[in-house]
Short mmCIF file of C-alpha atoms in Angstrom, two decimals:
data_model
loop_
_atom_site.label_atom_id
_atom_site.label_comp_id
_atom_site.label_asym_id
_atom_site.label_seq_id
_atom_site.Cartn_x
_atom_site.Cartn_y
_atom_site.Cartn_z
CA MET F 1 -76.13 -2.50 20.30
CA LYS F 2 -74.42 -5.83 20.94
CA ILE F 3 -72.28 -5.44 17.79
CA LYS F 4 -71.24 -1.95 18.85
CA THR F 5 -70.16 -3.26 22.28
CA GLN F 6 -68.07 -6.02 20.67
CA ASN F 7 -66.38 -3.50 18.37
CA MET F 8 -65.52 -1.30 21.32
CA ARG F 9 -63.96 -4.26 23.14
CA LEU F 10 -61.91 -5.14 20.03
CA ILE F 11 -60.64 -1.57 19.76
CA THR F 12 -59.73 -1.62 23.42
CA VAL F 13 -57.75 -4.89 23.02
CA ILE F 14 -55.88 -3.55 19.98
CA ALA F 15 -55.10 -0.32 21.81
CA CYS F 16 -53.65 -2.31 24.71
CA PHE F 17 -51.38 -4.34 22.44
CA MET F 18 -50.23 -1.45 20.24
CA PRO F 19 -47.31 -0.41 22.53
CA LEU F 20 -46.07 -4.00 22.63
CA LEU F 21 -46.39 -4.33 18.85
CA SER F 22 -44.65 -1.01 18.33
CA HIS F 23 -41.78 -2.13 20.57
CA ALA F 24 -41.49 -5.44 18.73
CA LEU F 25 -41.35 -3.71 15.37
CA SER F 26 -38.76 -1.21 16.57
CA GLN F 27 -36.54 -3.95 18.00
CA PRO F 28 -34.35 -5.30 15.17
CA THR F 29 -34.14 -9.06 14.83
CA PHE F 30 -30.34 -8.89 14.63
CA GLU F 31 -29.14 -5.75 16.40
CA LEU F 32 -26.06 -3.86 15.12
CA ILE F 33 -24.55 -1.25 17.43
CA PRO F 34 -21.38 0.50 16.14
CA THR F 35 -18.20 0.44 18.23
CA THR F 36 -16.31 2.69 15.79
CA PRO F 37 -17.30 5.67 13.64
CA THR F 38 -19.39 4.58 10.66
CA ARG F 39 -18.89 7.73 8.58
CA LEU F 40 -15.49 7.54 6.87
CA ASP F 41 -13.67 8.98 3.88
CA ILE F 42 -11.45 6.16 2.58
CA PRO F 43 -8.63 7.24 0.21
CA ILE F 44 -8.50 5.16 -2.92
CA ASN F 45 -5.03 3.87 -1.95
CA SER F 46 -5.96 3.06 1.67
CA THR F 47 -8.11 0.81 3.80
CA GLY F 48 -10.33 1.49 6.80
CA THR F 49 -12.18 -0.45 9.49
CA VAL F 50 -15.71 -0.25 10.89
CA SER F 51 -16.93 -2.49 13.73
CA TYR F 52 -20.34 -3.33 15.21
CA THR F 53 -21.56 -5.39 18.13
CA LEU F 54 -23.97 -7.89 16.56
CA THR F 55 -26.66 -9.36 18.87
CA ASN F 56 -29.21 -12.07 18.08
CA GLN F 57 -32.43 -10.65 19.56
CA THR F 58 -34.57 -13.68 18.65
CA LYS F 59 -35.48 -16.60 20.91
CA LEU F 60 -33.77 -19.14 18.66
CA THR F 61 -30.15 -19.96 17.88
CA ARG F 62 -29.44 -18.48 14.46
CA THR F 63 -26.81 -19.05 11.79
CA LEU F 64 -26.19 -15.64 10.25
CA THR F 65 -24.28 -14.20 7.31
CA MET F 66 -23.58 -10.76 5.89
CA ARG F 67 -24.96 -9.74 2.52
CA PRO F 68 -21.85 -9.07 0.33
CA ILE F 69 -20.74 -5.46 -0.33
CA THR F 70 -18.12 -4.90 -3.03
CA GLY F 71 -14.83 -3.79 -1.50
CA ILE F 72 -15.82 -4.68 2.08
CA ALA F 73 -14.52 -7.87 3.70
CA GLN F 74 -15.41 -9.38 7.05
CA ASP F 75 -12.52 -9.84 9.48
CA THR F 76 -12.92 -13.36 10.90
CA SER F 77 -9.73 -13.44 12.96
CA SER F 78 -9.75 -14.35 16.65
CA GLY F 79 -12.12 -12.23 18.73
CA HIS F 80 -14.42 -11.39 15.81
CA CYS F 81 -17.60 -12.86 14.36
CA THR F 82 -17.03 -15.94 12.24
CA SER F 83 -18.48 -16.35 8.73
CA PRO F 84 -21.12 -17.64 8.88
CA MET F 85 -21.75 -16.82 12.55
CA GLU F 86 -23.86 -18.93 14.91
CA LEU F 87 -25.41 -16.98 17.79
CA GLU F 88 -27.58 -18.27 20.59
CA PRO F 89 -30.54 -16.13 21.76
CA HIS F 90 -29.30 -12.70 22.90
CA ALA F 91 -25.66 -13.69 22.31
CA SER F 92 -23.28 -11.19 20.66
CA CYS F 93 -20.06 -11.04 18.66
CA LEU F 94 -17.88 -8.29 17.19
CA LEU F 95 -18.51 -7.75 13.49
CA SER F 96 -15.41 -6.09 12.05
CA LEU F 97 -15.33 -4.90 8.44
CA THR F 98 -12.23 -4.01 6.39
CA ILE F 99 -12.94 -1.44 3.66
CA ASP F 100 -10.68 -1.33 0.60
CA GLY F 101 -10.69 2.16 -0.94
CA SER F 102 -9.55 0.81 -4.31
CA GLN F 103 -12.54 -1.56 -4.58
CA ILE F 104 -15.56 0.23 -3.08
CA ALA F 105 -18.16 2.29 -4.91
CA GLN F 106 -17.89 6.06 -4.80
CA HIS F 107 -20.38 6.16 -1.93
CA ILE F 108 -21.96 3.59 0.39
CA SER F 109 -24.95 4.77 2.45
CA SER F 110 -26.46 1.60 3.88
CA GLY F 111 -25.59 -1.72 5.52
CA PRO F 112 -24.17 -3.90 6.69
CA GLU F 113 -27.15 -6.20 6.26
CA ILE F 114 -27.17 -9.35 8.40
CA CYS F 115 -29.43 -12.22 7.35
CA ARG F 116 -30.33 -15.70 8.45
CA THR F 117 -28.69 -18.26 6.18
CA THR F 118 -30.95 -19.99 3.66
CA GLY F 119 -30.40 -23.50 5.05
CA PRO F 120 -28.09 -25.89 6.92
CA ASP F 121 -25.90 -26.47 3.86
CA ASN F 122 -26.58 -23.13 2.18
CA ASN F 123 -24.89 -20.03 3.61
CA THR F 124 -26.44 -17.57 1.18
CA PRO F 125 -28.54 -14.82 2.81
CA ASP F 126 -32.25 -15.50 3.32
CA PRO F 127 -33.90 -12.23 2.17
CA PHE F 128 -36.94 -12.85 4.38
CA LEU F 129 -35.11 -12.48 7.71
CA CYS F 130 -32.52 -9.69 7.66
CA SER F 131 -31.61 -6.63 9.72
CA GLN F 132 -29.59 -3.45 9.17
CA PRO F 133 -28.42 -0.77 11.58
CA SER F 134 -30.53 2.34 12.02
CA GLN F 135 -30.00 5.03 9.42
CA THR F 136 -27.83 6.94 11.90
CA ASN F 137 -25.63 3.90 12.48
CA SER F 138 -25.49 2.60 8.90
CA LEU F 139 -22.31 2.68 6.84
CA ASN F 140 -21.62 6.09 5.36
CA ILE F 141 -18.45 5.57 3.35
CA THR F 142 -17.05 7.84 0.65
CA ARG F 143 -14.11 7.00 -1.60
CA ALA F 144 -11.66 9.90 -1.38
CA ALA F 145 -8.55 11.10 -3.19
CA PRO F 146 -5.40 9.14 -2.31
CA ASN F 147 -3.23 9.87 0.68
CA ASN F 148 0.30 10.41 -0.58
CA PHE F 149 3.37 10.11 1.61
CA ALA F 150 7.12 10.25 1.07
CA TYR F 151 9.52 7.93 2.89
CA ILE F 152 13.20 8.81 3.14
CA ALA F 153 15.75 6.29 4.42
CA GLN F 154 18.46 8.00 6.50
CA GLY F 155 21.61 6.22 5.37
CA GLN F 156 23.88 6.91 8.35
CA SER F 157 21.32 6.99 11.17
CA GLN F 158 21.98 5.27 14.49
CA PRO F 159 19.49 3.86 15.41
CA GLY F 160 17.86 3.43 12.02
CA ALA F 161 15.62 6.31 11.00
CA ILE F 162 12.99 6.88 8.30
CA SER F 163 11.52 10.33 7.60
CA VAL F 164 7.80 10.21 6.79
CA CYS F 165 6.37 13.31 5.07
CA SER F 166 3.01 14.27 3.60
CA VAL F 167 3.12 15.07 -0.12
CA LEU F 168 1.31 18.33 -0.82
CA SER F 169 -0.68 19.22 -3.93
CA ASN F 170 2.38 21.10 -5.24
CA SER F 171 4.41 17.88 -4.79
CA ASN F 172 6.52 19.30 -1.96
CA PHE F 173 6.98 17.56 1.38
CA ASP F 174 5.42 18.79 4.62
CA GLU F 175 4.60 17.67 8.17
CA CYS F 176 7.62 15.38 8.30
CA SER F 177 8.04 13.07 11.28
CA LEU F 178 10.83 10.66 12.14
CA TYR F 179 10.44 6.92 12.73
CA THR F 180 13.36 5.32 14.55
CA SER F 181 13.98 1.66 15.32
CA SER F 182 16.54 -0.07 17.50
CA LEU F 183 16.16 -3.15 15.27
CA PHE F 184 18.22 -1.70 12.43
CA SER F 185 20.76 1.03 11.69
CA SER F 186 21.90 2.86 8.55
CA PRO F 187 19.02 1.88 6.24
CA ASN F 188 20.00 2.00 2.57
CA ASP F 189 16.58 1.71 1.00
CA ILE F 190 12.83 1.52 1.58
CA ALA F 191 10.01 0.28 -0.68
CA LEU F 192 6.25 0.16 -0.05
CA ASN F 193 3.48 -1.99 -1.47
CA LYS F 194 0.73 -0.44 -3.62
CA LYS F 195 -1.71 0.04 -0.74
CA GLY F 196 0.90 1.73 1.44
CA THR F 197 0.29 -0.79 4.23
CA ARG F 198 3.68 -2.52 4.24
CA ALA F 199 7.25 -1.27 3.92
CA TYR F 200 10.46 -3.18 3.28
CA VAL F 201 13.50 -1.52 4.86
CA LEU F 202 16.90 -2.67 3.65
CA THR F 203 20.22 -2.49 5.51
CA SER F 204 23.58 -3.87 4.41
CA ASN F 205 22.78 -7.34 5.74
CA ALA F 206 19.04 -7.73 6.35
CA VAL F 207 15.50 -6.90 5.24
CA PHE F 208 12.98 -5.57 7.78
CA ASN F 209 9.25 -5.95 7.20
CA CYS F 210 7.23 -3.04 8.63
CA GLU F 211 3.48 -2.51 9.00
CA VAL F 212 2.27 0.95 7.91
CA ASP F 213 -0.90 2.88 8.73
CA SER F 214 -2.04 3.95 5.26
CA PHE F 215 -4.23 6.75 6.71
CA THR F 216 -1.45 8.53 8.59
CA GLY F 217 1.50 7.11 6.68
CA GLN F 218 3.19 6.24 9.96
CA ILE F 219 5.32 3.11 10.30
CA GLN F 220 3.94 0.94 13.12
CA THR F 221 6.07 -2.12 13.86
CA CYS F 222 9.01 -3.80 12.13
CA ALA F 223 10.47 -7.31 12.25
CA GLN F 224 13.47 -8.85 10.52
CA GLU F 225 12.82 -11.20 7.61
CA ASN F 226 14.44 -14.65 7.58
CA ASN F 227 15.16 -14.47 3.82
CA PRO F 228 17.75 -13.84 2.61
CA SER F 229 20.18 -14.31 5.49
CA GLY F 230 23.95 -13.99 5.87
CA VAL F 231 24.43 -11.95 2.70
CA ASN F 232 25.74 -8.52 1.73
CA LEU F 233 22.95 -6.31 0.44
CA THR F 234 22.99 -2.91 -1.21
CA ASN F 235 19.48 -1.85 -2.25
CA GLY F 236 16.09 -3.22 -3.23
CA GLY F 237 13.06 -2.73 -5.45
CA LEU F 238 9.49 -3.99 -5.86
CA ASN F 239 8.16 -5.08 -9.23
CA PRO F 240 4.97 -3.28 -10.43
CA GLU F 241 2.73 -6.17 -9.39
CA GLY F 242 4.24 -6.07 -5.91
CA ASN F 243 4.76 -9.82 -5.65
CA PHE F 244 8.57 -9.89 -5.87
CA LEU F 245 11.25 -7.97 -3.97
CA TYR F 246 14.57 -7.58 -5.79
CA LEU F 247 17.70 -7.00 -3.68
CA THR F 248 21.02 -5.90 -5.17
CA SER F 249 24.35 -7.07 -3.75
CA SER F 250 27.17 -4.92 -5.06
CA PRO F 251 30.02 -6.95 -3.47
CA SER F 252 28.70 -10.18 -5.01
CA SER F 253 27.55 -8.66 -8.32
CA LEU F 254 24.21 -10.46 -8.12
CA ILE F 255 20.56 -9.84 -7.38
CA TYR F 256 18.36 -11.75 -4.94
CA ILE F 257 14.82 -12.36 -6.24
CA CYS F 258 12.44 -12.91 -3.32
CA PRO F 259 8.79 -13.92 -3.80
CA ILE F 260 6.38 -12.08 -1.50
CA MET F 261 3.86 -14.39 0.16
CA PRO F 262 0.20 -13.40 0.71
CA ASP F 263 0.97 -12.37 4.30
CA GLY F 264 3.66 -9.97 3.07
CA HIS F 265 6.65 -11.99 4.23
CA LEU F 266 9.45 -13.12 1.94
CA ASP F 267 9.71 -16.66 0.62
CA THR F 268 13.01 -18.34 -0.28
CA CYS F 269 15.06 -16.09 -2.58
CA SER F 270 16.80 -17.12 -5.78
CA THR F 271 19.81 -15.31 -7.28
CA SER F 272 20.84 -13.99 -10.69
CA HIS F 273 24.08 -12.69 -12.19
CA GLY F 274 22.20 -11.30 -15.20
CA ASN F 275 24.17 -13.36 -17.73
CA ASN F 276 27.27 -11.96 -16.00
CA THR F 277 26.27 -8.42 -16.95
CA PHE F 278 25.96 -7.28 -13.31
CA ALA F 279 29.08 -5.47 -12.13
CA GLY F 280 28.74 -3.84 -8.72
CA PRO F 281 24.95 -3.35 -9.04
CA SER F 282 24.00 -0.14 -7.26
CA GLY F 283 20.68 1.46 -6.38
CA ARG F 284 17.30 -0.23 -6.50
CA VAL F 285 16.08 -2.22 -9.50
CA ALA F 286 13.69 -0.33 -11.83
CA PHE F 287 10.92 -1.87 -13.98
CA ASN F 288 8.85 -0.97 -17.00
CA PRO F 289 5.09 -0.55 -16.27
CA ALA F 290 4.26 -4.11 -17.39
CA GLY F 291 6.99 -5.60 -15.22
CA THR F 292 8.51 -7.43 -18.20
CA TYR F 293 11.87 -5.62 -18.15
CA ALA F 294 14.22 -4.71 -15.31
CA TYR F 295 16.97 -2.08 -15.26
CA VAL F 296 20.05 -2.37 -13.03
CA ALA F 297 22.79 0.28 -12.56
CA ASN F 298 26.29 -1.24 -12.73
CA SER F 299 28.71 1.06 -10.93
CA GLY F 300 31.59 -1.30 -11.72
CA SER F 301 31.24 -1.22 -15.50
CA GLY F 302 29.62 2.13 -16.29
CA THR F 303 26.55 0.42 -17.76
CA VAL F 304 22.92 -0.38 -17.12
CA SER F 305 21.73 -3.98 -17.49
CA ILE F 306 18.42 -4.49 -19.31
CA CYS F 307 16.84 -7.83 -18.41
CA ASN F 308 13.79 -9.73 -19.63
CA ILE F 309 11.61 -11.03 -16.79
CA ASP F 310 9.39 -14.08 -16.54
CA THR F 311 6.49 -12.39 -14.73
CA SER F 312 5.21 -15.68 -13.26
CA THR F 313 8.50 -16.56 -11.56
CA GLY F 314 10.15 -13.13 -11.37
CA ILE F 315 13.34 -14.65 -12.80
CA PHE F 316 15.59 -12.73 -15.21
CA SER F 317 16.18 -14.40 -18.55
CA THR F 318 18.32 -12.59 -21.12
CA CYS F 319 20.21 -9.47 -19.99
CA THR F 320 22.03 -6.97 -22.19
CA THR F 321 23.85 -3.74 -21.30
CA SER F 322 23.97 -0.11 -22.42
CA ASN F 323 26.37 2.74 -21.65
CA GLY F 324 23.65 5.34 -22.29
CA PHE F 325 25.24 6.45 -25.56
CA GLY F 326 28.25 7.63 -23.59
CA THR F 327 26.27 9.59 -20.98
CA PHE F 328 26.89 7.13 -18.13
CA GLY F 329 29.92 7.70 -15.93
CA VAL F 330 29.53 5.68 -12.75
CA PRO F 331 25.82 4.76 -12.57
CA LEU F 332 24.61 4.74 -8.95
CA GLY F 333 20.85 4.37 -9.30
CA VAL F 334 17.96 4.09 -11.74
CA SER F 335 14.24 4.88 -11.77
CA LEU F 336 11.57 4.70 -14.45
CA ASN F 337 8.36 6.66 -14.97
CA ASP F 338 5.28 5.32 -16.75
CA VAL F 339 4.99 8.18 -19.24
CA GLY F 340 7.14 7.70 -22.32
CA PRO F 341 8.37 5.57 -20.61
CA ARG F 342 11.77 7.02 -19.67
CA LEU F 343 14.65 5.77 -17.58
CA TYR F 344 16.49 8.12 -15.19
CA VAL F 345 20.06 7.17 -14.29
CA ALA F 346 22.04 8.91 -11.53
CA ASN F 347 25.71 9.23 -12.52
CA VAL F 348 29.03 10.50 -11.29
CA THR F 349 31.05 11.57 -14.33
CA LEU F 350 34.81 11.13 -14.74
CA SER F 351 35.23 14.77 -13.70
CA GLY F 352 33.22 14.14 -10.52
CA ALA F 353 30.08 15.98 -11.62
CA ARG F 354 26.70 14.66 -10.47
CA MET F 355 24.33 14.13 -13.39
CA ILE F 356 21.05 12.44 -14.33
CA SER F 357 20.82 10.72 -17.71
CA VAL F 358 17.30 10.81 -19.20
CA CYS F 359 16.82 7.92 -21.62
CA SER F 360 13.89 7.15 -23.92
CA LEU F 361 12.96 3.47 -24.15
CA ASN F 362 11.83 1.17 -26.92
CA THR F 363 8.47 -0.08 -25.62
CA VAL F 364 8.80 -3.36 -27.56
CA ASP F 365 12.16 -4.70 -26.36
CA GLY F 366 12.94 -2.31 -23.48
CA THR F 367 16.23 -1.09 -24.96
CA LEU F 368 17.48 2.50 -24.68
CA VAL F 369 16.72 4.66 -27.73
CA ASP F 370 18.56 7.88 -26.81
CA CYS F 371 19.81 9.66 -23.71
CA THR F 372 20.32 13.29 -22.69
CA ILE F 373 21.96 14.52 -19.51
CA SER F 374 21.02 17.06 -16.83
CA ASN F 375 22.92 18.53 -13.87
CA GLY F 376 19.71 19.47 -12.07
CA ASN F 377 20.79 23.16 -12.24
CA GLY F 378 23.43 22.37 -9.63
CA THR F 379 21.12 20.84 -6.99
CA PHE F 380 22.49 17.26 -7.16
CA ASN F 381 24.74 16.35 -4.21
CA PHE F 382 24.58 12.57 -4.04
CA ASP F 383 27.56 10.34 -3.39
CA GLU F 384 27.50 6.57 -2.91
CA VAL F 385 23.83 5.58 -2.74
CA VAL F 386 21.14 7.17 -4.91
CA ASN F 387 17.71 5.55 -4.78
CA LEU F 388 15.88 8.16 -6.82
CA PHE F 389 12.12 7.99 -7.48
CA ALA F 390 10.21 8.94 -10.65
CA SER F 391 6.72 9.59 -9.32
CA ASN F 392 3.32 9.59 -10.99
CA ASN F 393 2.98 13.31 -10.20
CA SER F 394 5.49 14.19 -12.97
CA TYR F 395 8.45 14.85 -10.67
CA LEU F 396 11.75 13.05 -10.18
CA TYR F 397 12.96 13.02 -6.57
CA VAL F 398 16.71 12.65 -6.04
CA PRO F 399 18.17 12.10 -2.53
CA ASN F 400 21.30 14.17 -1.84
CA GLU F 401 23.16 12.59 1.07
CA VAL F 402 25.97 15.17 1.02
CA ASN F 403 23.82 18.21 1.94
CA ASN F 404 20.74 16.51 3.47
CA THR F 405 18.26 17.57 0.76
CA ILE F 406 15.96 16.11 -1.89
CA SER F 407 16.05 17.52 -5.44
CA LYS F 408 12.57 17.78 -7.00
CA CYS F 409 12.83 17.96 -10.78
CA PRO F 410 9.97 18.24 -13.33
CA MET F 411 10.10 15.40 -15.85
CA ILE F 412 9.69 17.17 -19.21
CA ALA F 413 9.95 15.08 -22.38
CA ASN F 414 13.58 13.95 -22.79
CA THR F 415 15.04 16.17 -20.11
CA LEU F 416 14.48 17.62 -16.64
CA GLY F 417 13.01 21.04 -15.94
CA THR F 418 14.31 23.44 -13.31
CA CYS F 419 14.97 21.49 -10.12
CA THR F 420 14.13 22.85 -6.67
CA VAL F 421 15.38 21.67 -3.28
CA ILE F 422 13.34 20.12 -0.47
CA ASN F 423 14.98 20.69 2.89
CA ARG F 424 13.40 19.45 6.14
CA ASP F 425 14.84 19.14 9.64
CA THR F 426 14.07 15.43 9.80
CA ILE F 427 15.94 14.61 6.56
CA GLN F 428 19.56 13.69 7.27
CA THR F 429 21.91 11.76 4.92
CA PRO F 430 19.07 10.63 2.64
CA TYR F 431 19.97 7.48 0.70
CA SER F 432 16.53 6.63 -0.61
CA VAL F 433 13.16 8.24 -1.34
CA TRP F 434 9.88 6.43 -2.05
CA LEU F 435 6.45 7.96 -2.66
CA THR F 436 3.01 6.37 -2.35
CA THR F 437 1.33 7.85 -5.43
#
């Protein structure tokens, strides 16, 4: 009877403490409450952000760290949690995560996981004291198809204007909006980095560095670069790696080669005359897929310069020229696609006709093998500046400043297919087109 009474008392004590135990177990050691949506589709060419308020719910000061997730980086800038993060009891900080669509797995359905560090001099996660958000609040990230946008520099706009359009599945442009800036006028050219997060806008005397929202494609803010300064510029071009910006100067018959620093700004630029082959270089510089050869249209000599590149320094070494087997009149711009590869050269012939030369390339030394010519079934209406773009979606886009249109031409073997015209209200005097593909 005595044993039975003791058992009943034990059961009563356990029953009394069960609610407290249940509450303790339900209370995470390190609490993560989202301040942004945690369910995102991140295009493979974009980035996204998820943030949590992280609170140390223990009675001790803790040094914490996040268990690594491929493609997700912790933002440790001012106002955010440090790495590692030291939190006093019940103290909080803002855990902000940057998600790179090109690096993440196809789907992420858990995390972030916050752990105590292993020791004073060891910041690796201690697996015996970790917390994650609830299932509802955990990361739910899917890698999605890329967002593609077209950017068109309006050559005679006052103030400076850039049309930003969505690229549809049929490769046409839609939902075009207009970005204007009082910082610059009459932009000649625009080029974007691979992730579509930064744009370089070129005028006749300056380069403007602009932040871009890769989700919406919209240009956010722009600021003038310090390099180069006090020079006459014509057009630009990014090498495939995206670590050098090349700026043509037609009046000086030279090219400025500007290293791009990790923060996206331009370092001190060097110059090249291309072994004196540059003669009124026009249009942006084009590159082969490996970035080992550059192609420059010379409006002053009726040729295209073909230059070897030191990929570590970006500097041109030996340059030669070609007249496109007689197909070049006055070359105004060049672009190169990865398939083939083939070079596309915008020309004005001696009779005044607007043509595109389509040239096959020797993949070993970068020289031109043969060239054919196309009039774009009469759709070409360019004049002085032609920054055409050979996209990865098998179309060549040619800006026509005379009639405010873009020619869209299928790239078929050694020629162009039937070209159609893209005409949008926001596109006026287009000098340059660039696609994020």
